[in-house]
Coordinates of C-alpha atoms in Angstrom, one line a residue:
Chain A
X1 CA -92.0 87.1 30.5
X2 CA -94.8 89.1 31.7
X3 CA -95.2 90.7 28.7
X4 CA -95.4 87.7 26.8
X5 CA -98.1 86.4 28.8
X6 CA -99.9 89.5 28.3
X7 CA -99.8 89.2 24.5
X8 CA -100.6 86.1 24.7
X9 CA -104.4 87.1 26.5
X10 CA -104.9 89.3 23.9
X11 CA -104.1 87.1 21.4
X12 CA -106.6 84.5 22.8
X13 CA -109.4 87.2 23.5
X14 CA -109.0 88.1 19.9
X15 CA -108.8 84.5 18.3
X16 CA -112.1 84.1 20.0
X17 CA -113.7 87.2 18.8
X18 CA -112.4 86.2 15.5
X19 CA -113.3 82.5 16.1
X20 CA -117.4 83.3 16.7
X21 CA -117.2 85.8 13.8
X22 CA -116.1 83.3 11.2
X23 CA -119.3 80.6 13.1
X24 CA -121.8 83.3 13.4
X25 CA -121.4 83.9 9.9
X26 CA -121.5 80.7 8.6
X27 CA -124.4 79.6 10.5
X28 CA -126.9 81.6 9.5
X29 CA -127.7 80.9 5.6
X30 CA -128.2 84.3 3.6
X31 CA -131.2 85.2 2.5
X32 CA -131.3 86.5 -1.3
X33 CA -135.0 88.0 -2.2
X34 CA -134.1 88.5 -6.1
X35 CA -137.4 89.0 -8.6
X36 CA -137.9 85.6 -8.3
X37 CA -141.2 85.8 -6.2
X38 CA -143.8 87.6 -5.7
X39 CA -145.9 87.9 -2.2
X40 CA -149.2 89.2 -1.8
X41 CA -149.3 90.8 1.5
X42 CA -152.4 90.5 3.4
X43 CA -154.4 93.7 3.4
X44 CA -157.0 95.1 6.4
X45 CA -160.2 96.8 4.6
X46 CA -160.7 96.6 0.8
X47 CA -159.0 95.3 -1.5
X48 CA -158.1 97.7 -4.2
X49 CA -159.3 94.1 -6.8
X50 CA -161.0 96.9 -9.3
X51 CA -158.9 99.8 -9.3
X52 CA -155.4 99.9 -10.7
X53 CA -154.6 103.2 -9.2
X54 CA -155.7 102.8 -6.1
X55 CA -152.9 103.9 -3.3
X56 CA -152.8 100.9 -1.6
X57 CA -150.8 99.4 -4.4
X58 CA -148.4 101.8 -3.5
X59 CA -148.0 99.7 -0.4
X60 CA -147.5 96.8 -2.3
X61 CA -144.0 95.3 -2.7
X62 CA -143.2 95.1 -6.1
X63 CA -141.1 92.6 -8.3
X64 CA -140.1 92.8 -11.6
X65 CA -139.4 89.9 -14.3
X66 CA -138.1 89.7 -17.7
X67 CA -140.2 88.9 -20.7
X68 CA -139.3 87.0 -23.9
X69 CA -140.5 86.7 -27.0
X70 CA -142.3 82.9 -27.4
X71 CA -140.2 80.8 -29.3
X72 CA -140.9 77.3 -27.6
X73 CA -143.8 76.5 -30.1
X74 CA -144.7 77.9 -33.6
X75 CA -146.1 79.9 -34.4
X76 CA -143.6 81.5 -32.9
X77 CA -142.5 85.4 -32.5
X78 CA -138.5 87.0 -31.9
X79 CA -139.9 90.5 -30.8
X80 CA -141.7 91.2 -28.7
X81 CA -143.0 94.8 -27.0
X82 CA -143.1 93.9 -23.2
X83 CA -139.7 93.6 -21.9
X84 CA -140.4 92.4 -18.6
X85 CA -143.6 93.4 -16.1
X86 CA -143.3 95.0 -12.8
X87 CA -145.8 92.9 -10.3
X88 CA -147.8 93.2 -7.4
X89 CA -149.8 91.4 -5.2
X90 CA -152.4 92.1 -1.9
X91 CA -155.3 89.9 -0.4
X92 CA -157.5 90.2 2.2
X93 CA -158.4 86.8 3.4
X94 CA -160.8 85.9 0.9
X95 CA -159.8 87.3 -2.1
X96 CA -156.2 87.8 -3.7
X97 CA -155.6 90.5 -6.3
X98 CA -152.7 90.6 -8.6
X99 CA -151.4 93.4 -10.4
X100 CA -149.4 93.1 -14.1
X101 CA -147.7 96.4 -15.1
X102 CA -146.1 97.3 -18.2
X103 CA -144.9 100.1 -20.7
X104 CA -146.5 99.6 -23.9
X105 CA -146.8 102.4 -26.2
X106 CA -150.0 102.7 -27.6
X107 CA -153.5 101.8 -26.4
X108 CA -155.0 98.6 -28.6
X109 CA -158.0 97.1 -28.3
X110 CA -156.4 93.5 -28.7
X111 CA -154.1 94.2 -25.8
X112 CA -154.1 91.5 -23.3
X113 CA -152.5 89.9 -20.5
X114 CA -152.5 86.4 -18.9
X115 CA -151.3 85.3 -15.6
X116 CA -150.6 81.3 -15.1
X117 CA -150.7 78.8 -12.4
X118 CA -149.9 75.5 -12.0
X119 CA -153.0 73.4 -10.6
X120 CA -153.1 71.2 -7.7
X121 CA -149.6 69.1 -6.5
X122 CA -148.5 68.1 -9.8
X123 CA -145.8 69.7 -11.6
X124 CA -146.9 71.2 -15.1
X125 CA -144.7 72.5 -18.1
X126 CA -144.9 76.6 -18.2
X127 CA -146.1 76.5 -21.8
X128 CA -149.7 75.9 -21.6
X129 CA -148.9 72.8 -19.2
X130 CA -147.9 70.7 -22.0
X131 CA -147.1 67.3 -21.7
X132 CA -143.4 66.3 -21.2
X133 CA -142.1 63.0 -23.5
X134 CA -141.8 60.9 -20.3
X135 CA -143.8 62.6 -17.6
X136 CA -147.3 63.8 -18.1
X137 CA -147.4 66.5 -16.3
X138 CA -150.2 68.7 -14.6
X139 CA -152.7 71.3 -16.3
X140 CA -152.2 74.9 -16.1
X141 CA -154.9 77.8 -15.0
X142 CA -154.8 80.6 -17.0
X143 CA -156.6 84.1 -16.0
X144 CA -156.7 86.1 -18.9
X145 CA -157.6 89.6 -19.8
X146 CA -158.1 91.5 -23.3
X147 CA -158.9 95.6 -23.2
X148 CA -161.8 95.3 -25.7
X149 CA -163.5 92.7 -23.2
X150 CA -163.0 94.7 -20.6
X151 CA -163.4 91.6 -18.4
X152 CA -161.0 88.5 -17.0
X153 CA -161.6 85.3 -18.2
X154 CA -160.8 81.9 -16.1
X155 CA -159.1 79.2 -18.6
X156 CA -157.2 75.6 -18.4
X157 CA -154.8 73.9 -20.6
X158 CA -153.1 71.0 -20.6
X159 CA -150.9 71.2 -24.1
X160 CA -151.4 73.6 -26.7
X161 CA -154.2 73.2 -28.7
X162 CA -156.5 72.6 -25.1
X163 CA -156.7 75.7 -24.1
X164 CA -160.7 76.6 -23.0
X165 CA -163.0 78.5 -21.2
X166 CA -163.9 77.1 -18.0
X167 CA -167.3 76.4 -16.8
X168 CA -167.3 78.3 -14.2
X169 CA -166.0 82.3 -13.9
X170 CA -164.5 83.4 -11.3
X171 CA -161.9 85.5 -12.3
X172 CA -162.8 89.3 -12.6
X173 CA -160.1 91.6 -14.3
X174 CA -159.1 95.4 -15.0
X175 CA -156.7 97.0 -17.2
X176 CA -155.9 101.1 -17.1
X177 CA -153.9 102.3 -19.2
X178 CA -152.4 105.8 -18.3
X179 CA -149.1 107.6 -19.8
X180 CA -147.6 104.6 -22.3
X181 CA -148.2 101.8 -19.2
X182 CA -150.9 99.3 -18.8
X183 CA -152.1 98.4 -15.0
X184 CA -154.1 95.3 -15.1
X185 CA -155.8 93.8 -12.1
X186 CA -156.7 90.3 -11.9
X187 CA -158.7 89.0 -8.9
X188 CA -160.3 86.3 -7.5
X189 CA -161.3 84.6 -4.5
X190 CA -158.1 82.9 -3.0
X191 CA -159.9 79.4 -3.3
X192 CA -162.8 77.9 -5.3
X193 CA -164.7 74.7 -5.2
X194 CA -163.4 73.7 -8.4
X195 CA -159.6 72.2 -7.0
X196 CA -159.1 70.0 -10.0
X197 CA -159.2 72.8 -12.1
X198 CA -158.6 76.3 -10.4
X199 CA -155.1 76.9 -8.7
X200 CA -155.8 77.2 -4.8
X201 CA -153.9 79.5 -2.6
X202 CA -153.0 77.9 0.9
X203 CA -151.5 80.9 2.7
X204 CA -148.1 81.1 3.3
X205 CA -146.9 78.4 0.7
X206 CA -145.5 79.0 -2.3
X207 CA -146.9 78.4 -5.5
X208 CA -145.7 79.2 -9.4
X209 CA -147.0 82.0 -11.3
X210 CA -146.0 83.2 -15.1
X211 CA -146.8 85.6 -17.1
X212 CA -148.0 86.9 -20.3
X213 CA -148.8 89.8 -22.7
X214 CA -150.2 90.7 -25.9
X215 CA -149.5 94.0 -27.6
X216 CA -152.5 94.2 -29.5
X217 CA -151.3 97.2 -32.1
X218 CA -152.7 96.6 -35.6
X219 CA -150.3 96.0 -38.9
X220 CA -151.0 97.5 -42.0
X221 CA -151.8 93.7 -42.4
X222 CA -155.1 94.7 -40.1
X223 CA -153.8 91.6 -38.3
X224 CA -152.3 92.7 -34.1
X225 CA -148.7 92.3 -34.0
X226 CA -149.2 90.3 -31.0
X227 CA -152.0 87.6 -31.0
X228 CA -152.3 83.7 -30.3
X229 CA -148.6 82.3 -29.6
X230 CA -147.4 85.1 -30.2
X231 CA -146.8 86.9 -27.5
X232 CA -144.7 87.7 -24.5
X233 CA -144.1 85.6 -21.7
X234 CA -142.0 84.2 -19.0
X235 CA -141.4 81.3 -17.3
X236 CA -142.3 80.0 -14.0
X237 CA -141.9 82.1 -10.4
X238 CA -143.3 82.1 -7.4
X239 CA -146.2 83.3 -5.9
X240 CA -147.7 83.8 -1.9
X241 CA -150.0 85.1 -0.5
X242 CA -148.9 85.9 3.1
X243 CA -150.5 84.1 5.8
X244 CA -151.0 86.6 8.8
X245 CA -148.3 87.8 10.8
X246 CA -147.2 85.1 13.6
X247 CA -145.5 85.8 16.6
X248 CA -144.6 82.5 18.0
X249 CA -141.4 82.8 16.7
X250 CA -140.7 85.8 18.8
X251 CA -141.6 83.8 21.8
X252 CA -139.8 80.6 20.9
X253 CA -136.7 83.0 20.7
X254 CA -137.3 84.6 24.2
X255 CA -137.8 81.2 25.7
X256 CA -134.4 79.8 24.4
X257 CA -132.6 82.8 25.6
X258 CA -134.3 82.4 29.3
X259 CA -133.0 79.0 28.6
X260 CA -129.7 79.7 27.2
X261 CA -129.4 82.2 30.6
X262 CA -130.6 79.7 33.5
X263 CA -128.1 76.6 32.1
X264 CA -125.4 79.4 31.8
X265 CA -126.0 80.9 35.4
X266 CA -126.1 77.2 36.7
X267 CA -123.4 76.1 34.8
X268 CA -121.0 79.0 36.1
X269 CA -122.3 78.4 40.0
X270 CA -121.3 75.0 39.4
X271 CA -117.6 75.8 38.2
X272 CA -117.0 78.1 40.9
X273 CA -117.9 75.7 43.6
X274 CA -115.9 73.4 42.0
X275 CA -112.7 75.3 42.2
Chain B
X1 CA -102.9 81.1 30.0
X2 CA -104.4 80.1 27.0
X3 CA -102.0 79.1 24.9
X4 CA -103.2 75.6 24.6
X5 CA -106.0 77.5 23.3
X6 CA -104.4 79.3 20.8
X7 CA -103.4 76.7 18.0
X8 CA -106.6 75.5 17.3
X9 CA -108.0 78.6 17.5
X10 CA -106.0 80.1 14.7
X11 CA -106.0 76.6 12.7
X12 CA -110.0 77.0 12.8
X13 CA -109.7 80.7 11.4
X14 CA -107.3 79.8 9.0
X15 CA -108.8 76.8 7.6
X16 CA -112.3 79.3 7.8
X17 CA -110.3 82.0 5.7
X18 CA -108.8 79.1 3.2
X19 CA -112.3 77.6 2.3
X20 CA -113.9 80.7 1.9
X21 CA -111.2 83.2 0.4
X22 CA -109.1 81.0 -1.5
X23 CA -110.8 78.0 -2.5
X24 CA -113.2 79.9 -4.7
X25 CA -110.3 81.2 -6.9
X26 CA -109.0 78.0 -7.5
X27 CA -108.9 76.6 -11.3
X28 CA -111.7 74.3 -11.7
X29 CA -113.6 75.3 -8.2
X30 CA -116.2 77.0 -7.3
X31 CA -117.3 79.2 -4.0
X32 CA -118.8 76.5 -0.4
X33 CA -122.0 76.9 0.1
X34 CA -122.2 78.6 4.1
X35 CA -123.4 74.8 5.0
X36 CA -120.9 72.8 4.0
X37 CA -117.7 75.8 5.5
X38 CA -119.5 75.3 9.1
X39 CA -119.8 71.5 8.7
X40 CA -115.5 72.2 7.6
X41 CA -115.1 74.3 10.9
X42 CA -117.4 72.1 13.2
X43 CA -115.1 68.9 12.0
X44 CA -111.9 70.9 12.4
X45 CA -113.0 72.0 16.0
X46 CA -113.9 68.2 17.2
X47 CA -110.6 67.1 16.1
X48 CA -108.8 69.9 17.8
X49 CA -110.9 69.1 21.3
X50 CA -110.4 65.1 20.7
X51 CA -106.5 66.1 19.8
X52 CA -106.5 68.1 23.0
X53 CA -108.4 65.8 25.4
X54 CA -106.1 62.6 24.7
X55 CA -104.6 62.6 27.9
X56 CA -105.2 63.3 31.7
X57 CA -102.8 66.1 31.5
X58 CA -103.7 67.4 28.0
X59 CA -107.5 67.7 28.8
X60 CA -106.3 69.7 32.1
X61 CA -104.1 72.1 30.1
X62 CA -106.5 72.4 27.5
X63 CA -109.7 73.1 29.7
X64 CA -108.7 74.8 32.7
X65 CA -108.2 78.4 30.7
X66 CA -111.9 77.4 29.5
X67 CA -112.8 77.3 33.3
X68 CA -110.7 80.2 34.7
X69 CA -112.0 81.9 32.1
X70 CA -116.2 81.0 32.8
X71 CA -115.7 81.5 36.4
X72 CA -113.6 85.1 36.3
X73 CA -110.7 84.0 37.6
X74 CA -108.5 84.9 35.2
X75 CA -109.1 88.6 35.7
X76 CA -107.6 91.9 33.6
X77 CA -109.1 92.1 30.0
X78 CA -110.5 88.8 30.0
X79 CA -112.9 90.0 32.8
X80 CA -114.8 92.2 30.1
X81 CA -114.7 89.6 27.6
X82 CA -116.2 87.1 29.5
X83 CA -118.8 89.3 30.2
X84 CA -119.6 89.6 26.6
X85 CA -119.2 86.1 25.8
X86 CA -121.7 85.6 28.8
X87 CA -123.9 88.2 27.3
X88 CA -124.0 87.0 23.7
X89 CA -124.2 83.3 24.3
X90 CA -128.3 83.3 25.2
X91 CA -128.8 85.6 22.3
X92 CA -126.9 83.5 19.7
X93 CA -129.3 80.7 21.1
X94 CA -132.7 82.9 20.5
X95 CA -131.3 84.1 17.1
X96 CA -130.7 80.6 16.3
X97 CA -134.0 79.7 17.8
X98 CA -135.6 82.6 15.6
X99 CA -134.0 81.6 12.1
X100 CA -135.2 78.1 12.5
X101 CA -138.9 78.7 13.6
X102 CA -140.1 82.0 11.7
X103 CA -141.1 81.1 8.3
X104 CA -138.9 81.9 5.7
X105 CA -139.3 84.7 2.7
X106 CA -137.1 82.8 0.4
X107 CA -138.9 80.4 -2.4
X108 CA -138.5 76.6 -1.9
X109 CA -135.2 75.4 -3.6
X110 CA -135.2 73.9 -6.8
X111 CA -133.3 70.2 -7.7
X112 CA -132.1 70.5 -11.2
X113 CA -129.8 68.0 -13.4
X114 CA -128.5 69.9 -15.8
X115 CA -127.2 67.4 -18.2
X116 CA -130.0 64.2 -17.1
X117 CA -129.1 60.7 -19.2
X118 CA -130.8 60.6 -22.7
X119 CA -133.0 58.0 -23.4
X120 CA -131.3 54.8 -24.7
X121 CA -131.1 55.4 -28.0
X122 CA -129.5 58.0 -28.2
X123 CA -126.4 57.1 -26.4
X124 CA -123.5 57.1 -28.5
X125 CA -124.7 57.7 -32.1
X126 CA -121.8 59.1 -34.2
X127 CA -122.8 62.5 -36.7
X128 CA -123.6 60.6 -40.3
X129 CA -123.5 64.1 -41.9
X130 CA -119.5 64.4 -43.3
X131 CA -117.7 66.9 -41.8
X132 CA -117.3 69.7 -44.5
X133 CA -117.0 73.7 -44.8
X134 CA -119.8 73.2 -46.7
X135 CA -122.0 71.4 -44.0
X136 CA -120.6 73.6 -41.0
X137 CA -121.5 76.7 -43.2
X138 CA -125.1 75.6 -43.9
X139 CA -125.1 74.5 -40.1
X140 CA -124.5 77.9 -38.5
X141 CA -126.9 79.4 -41.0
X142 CA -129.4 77.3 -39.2
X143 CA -127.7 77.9 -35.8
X144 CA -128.7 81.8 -36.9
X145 CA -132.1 81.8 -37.7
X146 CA -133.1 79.1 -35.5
X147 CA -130.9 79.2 -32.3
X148 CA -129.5 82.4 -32.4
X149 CA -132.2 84.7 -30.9
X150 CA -132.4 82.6 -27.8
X151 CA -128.4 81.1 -27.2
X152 CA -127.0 84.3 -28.8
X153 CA -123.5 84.5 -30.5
X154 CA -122.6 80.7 -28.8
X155 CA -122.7 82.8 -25.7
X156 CA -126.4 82.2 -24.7
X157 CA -127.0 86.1 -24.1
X158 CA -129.3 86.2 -27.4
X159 CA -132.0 88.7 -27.4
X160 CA -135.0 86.9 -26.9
X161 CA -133.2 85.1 -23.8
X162 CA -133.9 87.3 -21.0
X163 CA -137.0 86.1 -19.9
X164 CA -135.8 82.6 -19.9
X165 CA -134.8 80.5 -16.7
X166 CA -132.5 78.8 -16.7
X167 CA -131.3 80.6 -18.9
X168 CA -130.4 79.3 -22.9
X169 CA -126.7 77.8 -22.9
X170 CA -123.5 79.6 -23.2
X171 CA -122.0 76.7 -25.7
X172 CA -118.7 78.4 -25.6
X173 CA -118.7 77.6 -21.6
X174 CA -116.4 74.6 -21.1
X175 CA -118.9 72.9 -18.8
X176 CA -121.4 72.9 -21.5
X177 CA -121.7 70.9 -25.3
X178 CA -117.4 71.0 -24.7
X179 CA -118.1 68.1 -22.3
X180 CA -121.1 66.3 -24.0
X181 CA -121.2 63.8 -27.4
X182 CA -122.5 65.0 -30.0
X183 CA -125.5 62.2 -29.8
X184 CA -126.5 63.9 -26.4
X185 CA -127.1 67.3 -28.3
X186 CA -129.0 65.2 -31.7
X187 CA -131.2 64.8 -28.6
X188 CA -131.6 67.6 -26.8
X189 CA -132.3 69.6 -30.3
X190 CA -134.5 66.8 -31.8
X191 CA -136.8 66.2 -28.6
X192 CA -136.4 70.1 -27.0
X193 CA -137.7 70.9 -23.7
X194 CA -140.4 68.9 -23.4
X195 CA -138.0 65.7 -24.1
X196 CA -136.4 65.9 -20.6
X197 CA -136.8 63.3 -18.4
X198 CA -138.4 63.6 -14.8
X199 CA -135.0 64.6 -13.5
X200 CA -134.7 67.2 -16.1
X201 CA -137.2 69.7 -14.0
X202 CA -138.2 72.4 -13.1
X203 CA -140.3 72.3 -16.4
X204 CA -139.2 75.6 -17.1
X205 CA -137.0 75.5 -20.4
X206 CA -137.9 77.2 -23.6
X207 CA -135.7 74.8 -25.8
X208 CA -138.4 74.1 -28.6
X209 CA -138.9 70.6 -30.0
X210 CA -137.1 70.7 -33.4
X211 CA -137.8 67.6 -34.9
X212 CA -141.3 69.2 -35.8
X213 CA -139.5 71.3 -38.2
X214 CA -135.8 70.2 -38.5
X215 CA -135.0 67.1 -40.5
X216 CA -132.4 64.6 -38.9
X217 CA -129.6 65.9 -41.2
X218 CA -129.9 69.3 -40.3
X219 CA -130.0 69.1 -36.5
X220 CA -126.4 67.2 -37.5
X221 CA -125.8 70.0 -39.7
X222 CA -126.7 72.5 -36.6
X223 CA -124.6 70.9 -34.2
X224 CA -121.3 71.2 -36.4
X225 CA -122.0 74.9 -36.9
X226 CA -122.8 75.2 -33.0
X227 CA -119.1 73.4 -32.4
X228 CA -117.2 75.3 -34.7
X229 CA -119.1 78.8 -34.3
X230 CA -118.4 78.2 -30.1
X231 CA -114.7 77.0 -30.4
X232 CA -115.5 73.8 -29.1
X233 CA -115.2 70.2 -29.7
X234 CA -117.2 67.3 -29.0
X235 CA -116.6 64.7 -26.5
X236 CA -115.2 61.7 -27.5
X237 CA -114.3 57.9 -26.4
X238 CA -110.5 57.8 -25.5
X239 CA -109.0 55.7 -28.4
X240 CA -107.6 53.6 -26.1
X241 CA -110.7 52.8 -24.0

């Protein structure tokens, strides 16, 4: 009989153990951090906006997407040379700098790359914020970059056919291209005065990005076999830049588990006086 | 001591191991998202206190071990486990109290309908194009030059599809055109993408809009080839209905 009663405490320590197991686990939600986003962390010092191989991009966390060719809209393209870019992203307060990287095999002239963002709060189609059949959607920022120009260019779109410069330039950009792989940088200042028009970046919130590139490598037409609609691309992400380490949490924690501690203390006192 | 203790106990970690080890593997089912198992467990352990606590004598058998337990009484092994119990109870509450204040790494969640309601008129139209080798032949030619590099060999893995999310459709996936009318893909071919309704986000697909340079009869002739080619059939109105 003894026995039996001691079994049976084990068994009840053990179902417990196995009890707050199976909860813990289920209450916290997992976390998957796939290539789905990409988060600029927030740098002390410069910001390496005009230097591709500067180290601190080293320190950057990287994340890589898949490329395909455009087929949404003719003139459309079924090969493309990017198969996905490798991205990374710092800023320092003020400014944000993004970096595209990618294996393409020979140096061109017409080589380019685009980032995209969606503008403002409304919701905008991924190819060139085209307008859906029942919803009209949002335009689309577009910071582009080509090696001849040697410089970014800021655009907007809202449908193909509308893409155009804007007024104002903001966006500076700088490709490098070392060993078969370009490193383009693009940068500009995190927000602008021009809201209905340039994405703004509100630290700590996500945002959408996409991505493009042109492999700019002439035919024996004398045309690039990348140009226009033609090119590589993906669809939306996500994009951050990190708002500035907070603590509070920390505290919030240590606060709960003085808490947590005082009710359990009293809680026991009470129980013993009780029996 | 206890042994009130130990039904539910077990019941709670059996009805934990069911929904998330064997429900998954059941035809037709799919794996419980974490939320909805501990919602499971939290019902399962209310019932099992209410079940317990029905009568005077019940809610004394089932909570005294609870409070020999808290207030050390019961001694032996259980001494160190309390202690641990003790222990870990205040930090489950600050972990808790971490996860749900620190801001998160993970991207907001995305809604998505996969199949959202066509516009009116397009409900329920029947294929005019006659249902020949011919047709289906001339249909999967399409299917290949047109459709092909993006929803592969019926299996949506073509090679211009990894960039793509959501990703093209795998037509030969039984939750896919094997469960839609044939009207609802003269649709989704005709108007593309860009033809989805509000519900239809996240304004991300590639599907172009193939009216621009598909007649009528050959998006018919297209979806044939894509039903035969994927081993499929269309749904249909029950006879009887």
């Amino acid at each position: 009989m003894a026995r039996v009663r001691r079994v049976g405490k084990r068994w009840w320590v053990g179902a417990v153990g196995l009890l707050g197991l199976c909860v813990a686990a289920e209450v916290q939600p997992a976390y998957s951090q796939q290539s789905v986003a990409v988060r600029a962390a927030l740098v002390k010092g410069s910001l390496p906006a005009d230097d591709p191989t500067a180290a601190a991009w080293a320190t950057a966390s990287v994340s890589e997407f898949p490329m395909s060719p455009q087929v949404h809209w003719p003139v459309r393209i079924t090969e493309v040379t990017a198969k996905s870019v490798k991205v990374r992203g710092l800023h320092d307060g003020t400014t944000v700098a993004i970096m595209l990287e990618y294996s393409d095999p020979s140096e061109d002239p017409d080589d380019a790359a685009a980032l995209e963002f969606m503008v403002g709060d409304t919701k905008a189609h991924f190819a060139h914020g085209q307008p859906m059949a029942q919803v009209e959607g949002g335009p689309v920022n577009i910071w582009y970059w080509k090696n001849k120009d040697g410089k970014g260019s800021d655009l907007g779109a809202k449908g193909f056919g509308t893409l155009k410069p804007h007024s104002h330039q903001e966006v500076k950009a700088k490709g490098v291209y070392q060993g078969g792989v370009w490193k383009v940088v693009f940068s500009r200042p995190l927000n602008t005065e021009h809201g209905a028009e340039d994405t703004q970046f509100k630290l700590g919130e996500f945002g959408s990005i996409a991505f493009a590139v042109w492999d700019g490598k002439k035919m024996d037409s004398g045309q690039p076999k990348e140009k226009g609609s033609e090119k590589a691309i993906s669809s939306w992400w996500y994009f951050r830049a990190d708002a500035p380490a907070d603590y509070s949490p920390y505290l919030y924690a240590l606060l709960a588990v003085g808490l947590a501690l005082g009710f359990e203390m009293a809680l026991v006192r009470r129980l013993k006086k009780g029996s | 001591m206890g042994g009130v203790l130990i039904r539910p106990i077990i019941l709670t970690v059996c009805i934990y191991l069911f929904l998330k080890f064997i429900v998954p593997v059941l035809p037709h089912s799919a794996p419980l998202p974490s939320s909805l198992i501990f919602l499971y467990l939290m019902l399962v352990m209310s019932g099992s206190v209410l079940f317990a606590t029905l009568s005077g004598e019940s809610k004394d058998a089932f909570f005294q071990p609870i409070l020999r337990f808290l207030t050390g009484e019961s001694g032996g092994a259980l001494s160190s486990a309390r202690y641990l119990v003790l222990a870990l109870f205040p930090l489950l509450v600050g972990w808790q109290t971490y996860g749900s204040t620190a801001s998160s790494d993970a991207p907001p969640g995305e809604n998505r309908t996969i199949h959202p309601a066509p516009p009116g008129e397009y409900t329920g139209l029947s294929n005019p194009v006659p249902k020949t080798p011919e047709n289906i032949m001339y249909g999967k030619g399409l299917y290949a030059s047109r459709c092909a590099p993006c929803h592969g060999n019926f299996d949506g893995k073509g090679f211009a599809a990894a960039g793509f999310t959501p990703p093209p459709a795998n037509f030969k996936d039984p939750t896919t055109i094997a469960m839609l009318q044939e009207s609802y893909l003269f649709w989704r071919i005709k108007k593309g993408g860009v033809g989805l309704p509000v519900e239809g986000m996240p304004w991300k697909t590639a599907m172009p809009r193939w009216e621009l340079e598909m007649s009528d009869e050959d998006i018919w002739k297209v979806i044939m080839g894509e039903y035969d080619g994927a081993g499929q059939k269309p749904r249909t109105w029950d006879e009887s209905e």
